PDB file of N, CA, C and O in Angstrom:
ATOM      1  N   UNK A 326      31.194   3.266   0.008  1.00 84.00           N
ATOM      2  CA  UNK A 326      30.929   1.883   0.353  1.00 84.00           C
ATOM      3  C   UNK A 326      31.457   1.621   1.769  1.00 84.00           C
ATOM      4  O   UNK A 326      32.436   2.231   2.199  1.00 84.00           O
ATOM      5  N   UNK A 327      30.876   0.819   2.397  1.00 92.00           N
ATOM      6  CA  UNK A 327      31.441   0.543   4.139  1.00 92.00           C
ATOM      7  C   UNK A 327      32.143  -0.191   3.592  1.00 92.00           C
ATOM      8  O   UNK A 327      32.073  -0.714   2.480  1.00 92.00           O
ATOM      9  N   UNK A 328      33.364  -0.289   4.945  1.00 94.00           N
ATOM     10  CA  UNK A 328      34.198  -1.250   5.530  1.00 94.00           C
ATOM     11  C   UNK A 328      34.036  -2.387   6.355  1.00 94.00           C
ATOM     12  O   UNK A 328      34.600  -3.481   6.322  1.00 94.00           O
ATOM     13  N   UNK A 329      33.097  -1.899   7.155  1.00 96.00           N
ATOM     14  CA  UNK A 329      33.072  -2.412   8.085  1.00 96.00           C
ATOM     15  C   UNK A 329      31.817  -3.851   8.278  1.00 96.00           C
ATOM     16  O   UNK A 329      30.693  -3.429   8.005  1.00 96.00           O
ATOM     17  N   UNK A 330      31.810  -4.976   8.570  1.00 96.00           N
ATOM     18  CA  UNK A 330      31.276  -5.950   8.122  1.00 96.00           C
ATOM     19  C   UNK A 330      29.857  -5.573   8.345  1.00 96.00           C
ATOM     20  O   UNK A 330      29.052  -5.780   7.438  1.00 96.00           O
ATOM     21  N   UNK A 331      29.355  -4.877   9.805  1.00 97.00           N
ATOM     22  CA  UNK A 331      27.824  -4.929  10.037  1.00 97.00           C
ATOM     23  C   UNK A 331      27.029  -4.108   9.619  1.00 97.00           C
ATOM     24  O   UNK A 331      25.800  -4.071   9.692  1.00 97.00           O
ATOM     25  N   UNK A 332      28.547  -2.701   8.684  1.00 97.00           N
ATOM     26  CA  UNK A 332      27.602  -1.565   8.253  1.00 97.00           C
ATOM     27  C   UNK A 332      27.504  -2.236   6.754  1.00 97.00           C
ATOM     28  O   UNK A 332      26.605  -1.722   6.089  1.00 97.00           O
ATOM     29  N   UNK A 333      28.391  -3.495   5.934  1.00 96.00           N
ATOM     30  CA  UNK A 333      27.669  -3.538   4.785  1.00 96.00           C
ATOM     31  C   UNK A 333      26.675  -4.778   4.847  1.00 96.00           C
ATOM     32  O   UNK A 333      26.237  -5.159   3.761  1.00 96.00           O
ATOM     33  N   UNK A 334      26.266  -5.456   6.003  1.00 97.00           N
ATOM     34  CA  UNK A 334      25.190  -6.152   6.012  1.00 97.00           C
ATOM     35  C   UNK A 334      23.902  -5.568   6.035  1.00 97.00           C
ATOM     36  O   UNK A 334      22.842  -5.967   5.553  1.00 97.00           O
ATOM     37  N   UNK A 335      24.264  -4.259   6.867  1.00 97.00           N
ATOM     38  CA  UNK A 335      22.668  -2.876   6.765  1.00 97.00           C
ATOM     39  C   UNK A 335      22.515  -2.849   5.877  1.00 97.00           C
ATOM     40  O   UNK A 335      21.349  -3.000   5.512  1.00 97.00           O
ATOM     41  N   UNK A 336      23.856  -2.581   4.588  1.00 97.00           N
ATOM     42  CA  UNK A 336      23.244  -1.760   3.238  1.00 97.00           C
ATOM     43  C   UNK A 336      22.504  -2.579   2.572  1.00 97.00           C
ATOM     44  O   UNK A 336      21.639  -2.119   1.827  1.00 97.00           O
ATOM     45  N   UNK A 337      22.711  -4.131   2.714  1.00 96.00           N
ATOM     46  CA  UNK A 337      22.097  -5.336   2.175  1.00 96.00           C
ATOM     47  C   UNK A 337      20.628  -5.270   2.833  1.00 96.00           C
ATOM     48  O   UNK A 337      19.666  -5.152   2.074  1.00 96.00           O
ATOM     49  N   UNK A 338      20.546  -5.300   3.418  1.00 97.00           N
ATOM     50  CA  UNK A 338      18.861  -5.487   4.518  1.00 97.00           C
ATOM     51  C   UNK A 338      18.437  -3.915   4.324  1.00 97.00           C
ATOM     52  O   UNK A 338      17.212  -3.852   4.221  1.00 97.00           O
ATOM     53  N   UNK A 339      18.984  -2.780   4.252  1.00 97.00           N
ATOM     54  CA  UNK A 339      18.248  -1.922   3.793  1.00 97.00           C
ATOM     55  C   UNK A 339      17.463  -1.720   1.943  1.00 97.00           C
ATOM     56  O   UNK A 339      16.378  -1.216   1.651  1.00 97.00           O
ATOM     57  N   UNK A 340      18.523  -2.333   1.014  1.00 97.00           N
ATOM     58  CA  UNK A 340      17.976  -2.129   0.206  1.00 97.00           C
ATOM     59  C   UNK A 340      17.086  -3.344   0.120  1.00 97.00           C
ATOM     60  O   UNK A 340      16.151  -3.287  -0.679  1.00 97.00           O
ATOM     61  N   UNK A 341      17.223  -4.243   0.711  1.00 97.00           N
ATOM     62  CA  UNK A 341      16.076  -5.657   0.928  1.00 97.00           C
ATOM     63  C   UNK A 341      14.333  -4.994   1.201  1.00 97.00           C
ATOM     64  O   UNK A 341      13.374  -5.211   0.460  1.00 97.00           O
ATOM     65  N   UNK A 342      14.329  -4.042   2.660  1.00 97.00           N
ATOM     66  CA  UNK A 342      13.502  -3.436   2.714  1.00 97.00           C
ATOM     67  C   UNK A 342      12.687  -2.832   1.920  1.00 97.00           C
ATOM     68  O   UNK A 342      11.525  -3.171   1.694  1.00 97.00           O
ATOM     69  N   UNK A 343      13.642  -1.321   1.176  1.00 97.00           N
ATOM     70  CA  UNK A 343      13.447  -0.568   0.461  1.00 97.00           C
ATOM     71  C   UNK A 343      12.585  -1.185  -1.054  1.00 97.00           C
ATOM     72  O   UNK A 343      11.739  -0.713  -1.814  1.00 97.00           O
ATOM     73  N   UNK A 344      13.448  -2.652  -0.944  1.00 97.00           N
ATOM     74  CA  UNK A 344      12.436  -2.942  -2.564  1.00 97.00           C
ATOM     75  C   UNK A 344      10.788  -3.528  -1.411  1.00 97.00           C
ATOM     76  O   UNK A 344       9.706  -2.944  -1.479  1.00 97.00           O
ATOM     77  N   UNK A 345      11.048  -4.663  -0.549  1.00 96.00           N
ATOM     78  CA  UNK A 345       9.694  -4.846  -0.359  1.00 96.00           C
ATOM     79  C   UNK A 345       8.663  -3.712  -0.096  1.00 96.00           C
ATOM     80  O   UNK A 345       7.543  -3.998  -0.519  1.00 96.00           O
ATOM     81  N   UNK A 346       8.771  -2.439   0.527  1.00 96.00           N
ATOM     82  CA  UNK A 346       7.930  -1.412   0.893  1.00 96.00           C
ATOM     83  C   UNK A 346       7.973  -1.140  -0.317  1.00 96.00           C
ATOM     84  O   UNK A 346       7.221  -0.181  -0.487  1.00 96.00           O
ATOM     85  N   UNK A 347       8.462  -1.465  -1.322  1.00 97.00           N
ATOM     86  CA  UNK A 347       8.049  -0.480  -2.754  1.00 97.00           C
ATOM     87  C   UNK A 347       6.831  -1.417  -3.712  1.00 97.00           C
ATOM     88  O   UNK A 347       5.860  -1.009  -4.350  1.00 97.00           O
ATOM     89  N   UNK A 348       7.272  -2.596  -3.529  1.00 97.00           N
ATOM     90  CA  UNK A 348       6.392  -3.665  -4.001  1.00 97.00           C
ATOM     91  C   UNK A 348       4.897  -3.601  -3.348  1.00 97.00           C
ATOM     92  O   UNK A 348       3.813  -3.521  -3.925  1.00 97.00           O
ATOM     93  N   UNK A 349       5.230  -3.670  -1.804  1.00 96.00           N
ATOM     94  CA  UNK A 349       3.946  -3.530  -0.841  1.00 96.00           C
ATOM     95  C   UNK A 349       3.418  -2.154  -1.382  1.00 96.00           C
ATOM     96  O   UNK A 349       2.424  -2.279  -2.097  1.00 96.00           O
ATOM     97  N   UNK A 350       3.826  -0.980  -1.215  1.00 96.00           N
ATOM     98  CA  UNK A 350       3.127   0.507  -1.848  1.00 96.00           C
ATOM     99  C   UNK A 350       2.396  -0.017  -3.249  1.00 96.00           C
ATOM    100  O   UNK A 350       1.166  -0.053  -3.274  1.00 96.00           O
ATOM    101  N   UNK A 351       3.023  -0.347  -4.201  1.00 97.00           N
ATOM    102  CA  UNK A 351       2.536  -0.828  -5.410  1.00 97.00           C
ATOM    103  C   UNK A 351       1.317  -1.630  -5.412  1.00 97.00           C
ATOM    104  O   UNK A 351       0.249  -1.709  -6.020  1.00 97.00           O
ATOM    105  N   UNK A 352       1.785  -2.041  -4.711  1.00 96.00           N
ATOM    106  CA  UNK A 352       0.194  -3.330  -4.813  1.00 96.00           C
ATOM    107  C   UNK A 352      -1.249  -2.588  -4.049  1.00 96.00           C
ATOM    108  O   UNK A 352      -2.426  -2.829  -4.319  1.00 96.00           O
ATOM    109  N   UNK A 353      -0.745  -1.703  -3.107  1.00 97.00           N
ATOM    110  CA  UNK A 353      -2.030  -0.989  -2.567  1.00 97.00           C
ATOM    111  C   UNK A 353      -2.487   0.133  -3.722  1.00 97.00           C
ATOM    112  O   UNK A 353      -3.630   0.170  -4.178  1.00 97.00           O
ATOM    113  N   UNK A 354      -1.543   0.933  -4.077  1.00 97.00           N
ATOM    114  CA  UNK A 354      -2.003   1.125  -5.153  1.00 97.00           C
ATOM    115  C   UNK A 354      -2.791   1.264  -5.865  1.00 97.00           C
ATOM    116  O   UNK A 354      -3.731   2.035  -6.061  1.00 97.00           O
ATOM    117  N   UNK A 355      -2.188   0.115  -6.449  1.00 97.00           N
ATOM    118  CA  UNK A 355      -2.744  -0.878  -7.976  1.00 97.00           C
ATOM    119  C   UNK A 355      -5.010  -1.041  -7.108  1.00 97.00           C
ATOM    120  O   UNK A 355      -6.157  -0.739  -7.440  1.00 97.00           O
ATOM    121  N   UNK A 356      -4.399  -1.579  -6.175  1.00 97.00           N
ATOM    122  CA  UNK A 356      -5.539  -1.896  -5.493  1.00 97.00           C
ATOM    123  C   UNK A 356      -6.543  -0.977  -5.602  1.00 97.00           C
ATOM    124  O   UNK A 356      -7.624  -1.446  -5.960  1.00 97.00           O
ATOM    125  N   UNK A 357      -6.495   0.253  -5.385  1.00 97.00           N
ATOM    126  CA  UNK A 357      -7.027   1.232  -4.967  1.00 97.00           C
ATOM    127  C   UNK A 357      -7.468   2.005  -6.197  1.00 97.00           C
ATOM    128  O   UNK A 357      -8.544   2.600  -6.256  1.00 97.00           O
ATOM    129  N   UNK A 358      -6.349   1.951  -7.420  1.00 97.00           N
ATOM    130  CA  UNK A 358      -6.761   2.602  -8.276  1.00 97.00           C
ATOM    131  C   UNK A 358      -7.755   1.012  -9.417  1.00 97.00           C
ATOM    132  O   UNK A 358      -8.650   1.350 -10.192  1.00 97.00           O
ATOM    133  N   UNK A 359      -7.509   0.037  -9.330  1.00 97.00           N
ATOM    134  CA  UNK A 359      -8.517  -0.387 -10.069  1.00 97.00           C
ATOM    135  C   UNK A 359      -9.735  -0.325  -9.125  1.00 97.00           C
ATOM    136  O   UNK A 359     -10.678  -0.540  -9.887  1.00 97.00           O
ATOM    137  N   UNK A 360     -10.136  -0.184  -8.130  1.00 97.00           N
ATOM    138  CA  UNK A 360     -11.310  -0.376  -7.532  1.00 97.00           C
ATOM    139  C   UNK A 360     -12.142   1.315  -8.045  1.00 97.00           C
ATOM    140  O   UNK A 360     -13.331   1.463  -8.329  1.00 97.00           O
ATOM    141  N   UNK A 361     -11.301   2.147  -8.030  1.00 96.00           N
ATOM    142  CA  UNK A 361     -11.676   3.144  -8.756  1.00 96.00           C
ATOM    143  C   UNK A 361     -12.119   3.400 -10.427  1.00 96.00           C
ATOM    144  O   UNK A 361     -12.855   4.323 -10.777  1.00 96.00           O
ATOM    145  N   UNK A 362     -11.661   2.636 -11.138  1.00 96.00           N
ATOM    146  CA  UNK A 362     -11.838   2.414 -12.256  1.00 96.00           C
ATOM    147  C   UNK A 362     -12.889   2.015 -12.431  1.00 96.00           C
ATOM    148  O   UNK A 362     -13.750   2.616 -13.074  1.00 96.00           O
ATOM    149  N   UNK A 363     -13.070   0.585 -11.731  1.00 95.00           N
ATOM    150  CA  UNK A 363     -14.453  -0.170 -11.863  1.00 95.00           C
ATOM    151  C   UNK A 363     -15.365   0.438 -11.568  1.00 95.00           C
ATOM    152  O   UNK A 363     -16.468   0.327 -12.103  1.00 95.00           O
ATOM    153  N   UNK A 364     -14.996   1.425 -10.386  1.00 95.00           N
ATOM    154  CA  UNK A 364     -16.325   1.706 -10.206  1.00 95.00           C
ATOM    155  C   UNK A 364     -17.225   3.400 -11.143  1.00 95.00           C
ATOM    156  O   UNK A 364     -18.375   3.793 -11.342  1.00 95.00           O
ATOM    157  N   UNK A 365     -16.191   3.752 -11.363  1.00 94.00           N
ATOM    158  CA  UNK A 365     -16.210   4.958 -12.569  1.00 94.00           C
ATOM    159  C   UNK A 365     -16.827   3.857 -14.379  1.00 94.00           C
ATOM    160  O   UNK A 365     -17.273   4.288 -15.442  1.00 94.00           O
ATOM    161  N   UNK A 366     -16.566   2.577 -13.964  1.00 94.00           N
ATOM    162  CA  UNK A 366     -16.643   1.836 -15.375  1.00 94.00           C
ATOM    163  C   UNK A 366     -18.398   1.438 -15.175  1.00 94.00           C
ATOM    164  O   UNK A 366     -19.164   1.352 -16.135  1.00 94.00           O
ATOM    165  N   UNK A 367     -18.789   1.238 -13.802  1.00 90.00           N
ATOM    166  CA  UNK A 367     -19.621   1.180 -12.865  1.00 90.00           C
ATOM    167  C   UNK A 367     -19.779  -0.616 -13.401  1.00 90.00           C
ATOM    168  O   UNK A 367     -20.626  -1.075 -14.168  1.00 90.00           O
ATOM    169  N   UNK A 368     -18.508  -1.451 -12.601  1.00 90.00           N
ATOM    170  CA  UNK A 368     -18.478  -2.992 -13.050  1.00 90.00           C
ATOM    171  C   UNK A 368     -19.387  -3.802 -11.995  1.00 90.00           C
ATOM    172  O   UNK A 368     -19.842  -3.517 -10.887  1.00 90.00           O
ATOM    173  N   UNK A 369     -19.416  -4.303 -12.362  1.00 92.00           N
ATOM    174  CA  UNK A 369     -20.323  -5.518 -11.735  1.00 92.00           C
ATOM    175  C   UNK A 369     -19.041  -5.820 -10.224  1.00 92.00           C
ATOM    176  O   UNK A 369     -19.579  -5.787  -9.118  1.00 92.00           O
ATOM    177  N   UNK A 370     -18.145  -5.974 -10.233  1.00 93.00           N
ATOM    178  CA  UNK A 370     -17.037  -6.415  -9.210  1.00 93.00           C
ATOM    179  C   UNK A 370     -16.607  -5.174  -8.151  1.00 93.00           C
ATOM    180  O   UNK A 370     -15.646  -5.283  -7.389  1.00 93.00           O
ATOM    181  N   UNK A 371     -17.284  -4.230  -8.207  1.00 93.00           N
ATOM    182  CA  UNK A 371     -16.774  -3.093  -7.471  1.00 93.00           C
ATOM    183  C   UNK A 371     -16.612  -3.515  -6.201  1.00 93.00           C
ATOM    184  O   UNK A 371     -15.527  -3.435  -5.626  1.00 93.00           O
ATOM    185  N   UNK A 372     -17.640  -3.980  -5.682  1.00 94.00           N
ATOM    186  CA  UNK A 372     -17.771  -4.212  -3.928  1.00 94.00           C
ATOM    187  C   UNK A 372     -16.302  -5.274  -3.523  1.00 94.00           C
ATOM    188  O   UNK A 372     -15.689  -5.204  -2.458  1.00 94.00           O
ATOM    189  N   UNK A 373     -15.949  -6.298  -4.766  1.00 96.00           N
ATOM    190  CA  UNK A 373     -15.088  -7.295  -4.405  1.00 96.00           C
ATOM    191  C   UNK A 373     -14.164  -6.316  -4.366  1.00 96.00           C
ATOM    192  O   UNK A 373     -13.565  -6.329  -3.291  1.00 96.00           O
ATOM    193  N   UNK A 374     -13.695  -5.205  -5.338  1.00 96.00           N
ATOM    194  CA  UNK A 374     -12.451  -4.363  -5.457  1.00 96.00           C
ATOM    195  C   UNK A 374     -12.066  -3.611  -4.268  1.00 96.00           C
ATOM    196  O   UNK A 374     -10.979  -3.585  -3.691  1.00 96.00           O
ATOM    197  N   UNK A 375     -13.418  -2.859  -3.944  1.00 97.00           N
ATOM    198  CA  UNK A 375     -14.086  -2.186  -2.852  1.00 97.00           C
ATOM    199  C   UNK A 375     -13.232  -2.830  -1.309  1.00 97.00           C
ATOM    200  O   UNK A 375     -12.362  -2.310  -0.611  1.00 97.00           O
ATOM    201  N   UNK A 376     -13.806  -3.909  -1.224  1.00 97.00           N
ATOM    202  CA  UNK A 376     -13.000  -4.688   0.001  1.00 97.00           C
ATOM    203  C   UNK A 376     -11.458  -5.130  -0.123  1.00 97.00           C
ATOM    204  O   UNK A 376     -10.794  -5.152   0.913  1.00 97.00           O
ATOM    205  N   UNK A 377     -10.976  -5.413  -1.102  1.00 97.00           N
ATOM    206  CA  UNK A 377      -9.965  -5.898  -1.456  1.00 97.00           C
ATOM    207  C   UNK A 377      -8.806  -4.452  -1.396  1.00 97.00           C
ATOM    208  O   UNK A 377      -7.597  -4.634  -1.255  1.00 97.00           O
ATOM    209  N   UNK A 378      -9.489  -2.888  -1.544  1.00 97.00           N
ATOM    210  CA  UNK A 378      -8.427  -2.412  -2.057  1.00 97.00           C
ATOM    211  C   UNK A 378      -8.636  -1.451  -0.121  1.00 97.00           C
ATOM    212  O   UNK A 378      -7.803  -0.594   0.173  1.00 97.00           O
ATOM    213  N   UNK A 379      -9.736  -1.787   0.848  1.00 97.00           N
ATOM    214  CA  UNK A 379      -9.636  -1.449   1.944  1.00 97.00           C
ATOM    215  C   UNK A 379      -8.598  -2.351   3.185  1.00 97.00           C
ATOM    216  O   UNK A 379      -7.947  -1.984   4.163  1.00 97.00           O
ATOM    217  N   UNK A 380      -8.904  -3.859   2.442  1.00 97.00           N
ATOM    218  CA  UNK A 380      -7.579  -4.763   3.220  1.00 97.00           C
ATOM    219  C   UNK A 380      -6.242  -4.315   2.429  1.00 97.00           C
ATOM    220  O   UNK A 380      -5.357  -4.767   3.156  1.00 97.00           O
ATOM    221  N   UNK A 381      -5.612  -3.680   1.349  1.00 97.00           N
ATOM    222  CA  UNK A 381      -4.459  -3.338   1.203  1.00 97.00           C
ATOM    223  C   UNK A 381      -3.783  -2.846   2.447  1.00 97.00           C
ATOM    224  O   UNK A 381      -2.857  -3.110   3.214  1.00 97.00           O
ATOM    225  N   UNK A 382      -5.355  -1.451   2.093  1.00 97.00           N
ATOM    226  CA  UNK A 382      -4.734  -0.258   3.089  1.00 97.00           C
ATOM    227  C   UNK A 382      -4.037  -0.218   4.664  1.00 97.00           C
ATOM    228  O   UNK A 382      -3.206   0.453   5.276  1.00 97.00           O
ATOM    229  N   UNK A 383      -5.217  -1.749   4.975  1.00 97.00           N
ATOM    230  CA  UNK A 383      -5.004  -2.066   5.969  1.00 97.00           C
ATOM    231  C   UNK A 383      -3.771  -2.800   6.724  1.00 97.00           C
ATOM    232  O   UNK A 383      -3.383  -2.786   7.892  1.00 97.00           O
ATOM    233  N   UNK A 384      -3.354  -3.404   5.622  1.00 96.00           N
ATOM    234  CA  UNK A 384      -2.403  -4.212   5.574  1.00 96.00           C
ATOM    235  C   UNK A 384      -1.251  -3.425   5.320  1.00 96.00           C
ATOM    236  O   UNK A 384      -0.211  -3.882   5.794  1.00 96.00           O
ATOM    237  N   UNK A 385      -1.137  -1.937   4.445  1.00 96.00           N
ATOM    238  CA  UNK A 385       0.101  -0.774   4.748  1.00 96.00           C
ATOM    239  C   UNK A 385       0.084  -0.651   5.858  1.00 96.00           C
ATOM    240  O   UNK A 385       1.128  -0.961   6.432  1.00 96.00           O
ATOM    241  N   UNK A 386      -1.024  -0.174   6.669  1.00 97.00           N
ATOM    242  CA  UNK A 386      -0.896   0.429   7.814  1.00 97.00           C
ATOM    243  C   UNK A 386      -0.392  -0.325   8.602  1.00 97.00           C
ATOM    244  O   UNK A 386       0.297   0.086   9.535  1.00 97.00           O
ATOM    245  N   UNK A 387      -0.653  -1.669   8.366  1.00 96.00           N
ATOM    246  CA  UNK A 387       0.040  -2.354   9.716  1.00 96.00           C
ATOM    247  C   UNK A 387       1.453  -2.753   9.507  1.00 96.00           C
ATOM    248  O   UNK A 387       2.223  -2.994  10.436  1.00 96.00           O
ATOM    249  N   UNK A 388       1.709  -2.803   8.463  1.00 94.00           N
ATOM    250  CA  UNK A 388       3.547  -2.805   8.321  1.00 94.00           C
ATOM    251  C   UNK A 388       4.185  -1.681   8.429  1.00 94.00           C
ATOM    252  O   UNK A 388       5.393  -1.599   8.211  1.00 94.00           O
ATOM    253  N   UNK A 389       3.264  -0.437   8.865  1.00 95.00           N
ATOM    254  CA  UNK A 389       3.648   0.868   8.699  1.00 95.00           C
ATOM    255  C   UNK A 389       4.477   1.515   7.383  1.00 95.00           C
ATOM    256  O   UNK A 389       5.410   2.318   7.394  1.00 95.00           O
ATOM    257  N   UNK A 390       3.802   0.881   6.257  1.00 95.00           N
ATOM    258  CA  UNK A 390       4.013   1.599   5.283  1.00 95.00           C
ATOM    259  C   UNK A 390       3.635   2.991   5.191  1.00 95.00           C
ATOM    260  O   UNK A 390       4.361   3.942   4.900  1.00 95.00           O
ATOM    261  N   UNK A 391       1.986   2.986   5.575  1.00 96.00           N
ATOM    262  CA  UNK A 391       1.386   4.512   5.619  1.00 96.00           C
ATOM    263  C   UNK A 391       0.627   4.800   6.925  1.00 96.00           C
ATOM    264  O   UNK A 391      -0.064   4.006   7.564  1.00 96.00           O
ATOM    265  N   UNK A 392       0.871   5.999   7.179  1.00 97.00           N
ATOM    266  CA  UNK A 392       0.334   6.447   8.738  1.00 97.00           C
ATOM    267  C   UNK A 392      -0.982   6.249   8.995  1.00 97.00           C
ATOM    268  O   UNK A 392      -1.751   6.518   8.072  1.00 97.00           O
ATOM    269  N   UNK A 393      -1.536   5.762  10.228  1.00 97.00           N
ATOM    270  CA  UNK A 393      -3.052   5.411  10.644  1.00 97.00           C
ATOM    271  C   UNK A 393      -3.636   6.463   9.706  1.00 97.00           C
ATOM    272  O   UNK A 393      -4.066   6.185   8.587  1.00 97.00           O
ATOM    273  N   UNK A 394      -3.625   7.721  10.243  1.00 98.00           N
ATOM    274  CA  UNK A 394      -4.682   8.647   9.838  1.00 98.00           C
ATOM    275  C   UNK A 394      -4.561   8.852   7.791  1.00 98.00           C
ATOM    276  O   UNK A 394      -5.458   9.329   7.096  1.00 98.00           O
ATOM    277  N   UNK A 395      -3.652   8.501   7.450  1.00 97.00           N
ATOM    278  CA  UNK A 395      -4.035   8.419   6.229  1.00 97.00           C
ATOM    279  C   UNK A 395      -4.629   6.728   5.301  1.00 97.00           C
ATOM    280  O   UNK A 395      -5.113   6.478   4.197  1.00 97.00           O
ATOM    281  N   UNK A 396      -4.341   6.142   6.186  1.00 97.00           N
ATOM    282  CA  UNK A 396      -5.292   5.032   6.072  1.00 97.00           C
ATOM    283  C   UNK A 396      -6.694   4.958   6.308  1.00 97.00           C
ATOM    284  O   UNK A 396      -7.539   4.325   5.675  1.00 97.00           O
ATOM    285  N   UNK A 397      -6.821   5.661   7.262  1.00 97.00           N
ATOM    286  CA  UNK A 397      -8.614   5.832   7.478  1.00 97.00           C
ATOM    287  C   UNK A 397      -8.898   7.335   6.381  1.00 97.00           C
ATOM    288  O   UNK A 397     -10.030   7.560   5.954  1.00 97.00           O
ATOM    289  N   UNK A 398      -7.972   8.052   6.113  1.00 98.00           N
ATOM    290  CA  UNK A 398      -8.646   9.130   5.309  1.00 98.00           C
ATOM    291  C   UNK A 398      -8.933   8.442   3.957  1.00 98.00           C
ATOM    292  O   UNK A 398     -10.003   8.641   3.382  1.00 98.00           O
ATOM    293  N   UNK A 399      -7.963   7.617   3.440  1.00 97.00           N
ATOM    294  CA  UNK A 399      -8.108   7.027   2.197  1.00 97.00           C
ATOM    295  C   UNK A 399      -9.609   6.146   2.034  1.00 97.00           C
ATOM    296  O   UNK A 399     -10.479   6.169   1.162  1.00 97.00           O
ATOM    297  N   UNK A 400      -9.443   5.307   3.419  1.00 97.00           N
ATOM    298  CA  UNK A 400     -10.570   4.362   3.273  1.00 97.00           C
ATOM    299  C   UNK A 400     -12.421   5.050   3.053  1.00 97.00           C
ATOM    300  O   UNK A 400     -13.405   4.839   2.344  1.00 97.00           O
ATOM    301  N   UNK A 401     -11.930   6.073   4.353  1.00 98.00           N
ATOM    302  CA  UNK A 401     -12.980   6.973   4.104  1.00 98.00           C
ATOM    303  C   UNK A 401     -13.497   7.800   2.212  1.00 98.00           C
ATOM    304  O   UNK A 401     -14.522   7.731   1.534  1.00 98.00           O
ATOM    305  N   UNK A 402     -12.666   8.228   2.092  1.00 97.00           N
ATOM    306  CA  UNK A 402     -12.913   8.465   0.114  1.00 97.00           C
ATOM    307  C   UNK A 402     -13.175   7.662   0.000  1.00 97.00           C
ATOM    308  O   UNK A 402     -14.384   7.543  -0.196  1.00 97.00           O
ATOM    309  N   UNK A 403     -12.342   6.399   0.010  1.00 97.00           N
ATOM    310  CA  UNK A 403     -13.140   5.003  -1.185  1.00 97.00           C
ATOM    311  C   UNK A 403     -14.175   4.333  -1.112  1.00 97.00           C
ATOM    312  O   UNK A 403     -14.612   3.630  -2.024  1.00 97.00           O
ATOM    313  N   UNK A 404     -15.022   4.584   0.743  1.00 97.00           N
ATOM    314  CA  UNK A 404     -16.318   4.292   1.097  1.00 97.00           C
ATOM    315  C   UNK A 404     -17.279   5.750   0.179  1.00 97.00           C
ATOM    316  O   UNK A 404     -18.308   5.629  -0.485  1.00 97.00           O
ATOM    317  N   UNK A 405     -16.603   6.846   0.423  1.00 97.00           N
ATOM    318  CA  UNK A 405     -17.406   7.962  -0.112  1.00 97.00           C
ATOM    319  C   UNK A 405     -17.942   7.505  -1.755  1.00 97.00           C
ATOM    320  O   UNK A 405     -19.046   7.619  -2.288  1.00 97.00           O
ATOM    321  N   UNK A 406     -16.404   6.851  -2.352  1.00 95.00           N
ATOM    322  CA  UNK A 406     -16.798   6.760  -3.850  1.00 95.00           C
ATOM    323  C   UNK A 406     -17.835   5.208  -3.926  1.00 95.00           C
ATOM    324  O   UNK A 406     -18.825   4.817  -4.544  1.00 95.00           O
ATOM    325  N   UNK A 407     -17.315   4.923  -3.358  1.00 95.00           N
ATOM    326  CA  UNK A 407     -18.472   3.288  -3.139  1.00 95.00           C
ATOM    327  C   UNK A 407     -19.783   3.462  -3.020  1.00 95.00           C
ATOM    328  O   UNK A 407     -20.515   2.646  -3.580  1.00 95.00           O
ATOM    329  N   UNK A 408     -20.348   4.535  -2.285  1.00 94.00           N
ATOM    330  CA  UNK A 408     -21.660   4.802  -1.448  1.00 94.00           C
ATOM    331  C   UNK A 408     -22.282   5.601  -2.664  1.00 94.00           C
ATOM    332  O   UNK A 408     -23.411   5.167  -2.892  1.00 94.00           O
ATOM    333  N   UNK A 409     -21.901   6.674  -3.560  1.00 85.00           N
ATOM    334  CA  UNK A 409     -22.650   7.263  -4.504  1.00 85.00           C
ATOM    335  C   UNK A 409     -22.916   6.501  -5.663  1.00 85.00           C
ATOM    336  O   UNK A 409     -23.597   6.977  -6.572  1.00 85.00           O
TER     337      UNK A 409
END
């Protein structure tokens, strides 16, 4: 445990972080894998899922949850699975 006042205000704001990037990961996710579902279920809502689970991604990438290039690789599959 620190002593020191500003190293235990880090440990506070780090685990602050640590839960939101885990919440934010989760929700892209979640995103990504129901848009997959639906569309394996072949639902009527795919395209809404479809867009919804490409603004996640987008929205990791820009908090830098996940690196550019695996944001466009992902998006790219989920256009691949969208398009067949």
């Amino acid at each position: 445990m620190p002593q020191i006042k500003s190293a235990k205000k880090r440990v506070l704001t780090q685990e602050a972080a640590r839960q939101r990037n885990a919440k934010q990961r989760n929700a892209m996710r979640s995103a990504v894998k129901s848009f997959k579902t639906a569309k394996a279920a072949d639902a009527d809502n795919s395209a809404d899922l479809f867009k919804a689970a490409t603004r996640a991604i987008d929205m990791a990438k820009s908090k830098g949850l996940i690196h550019s290039n695996k944001a466009g690789r992902d998006k790219s599959r989920l256009a691949a699975i969208n398009n067949k």
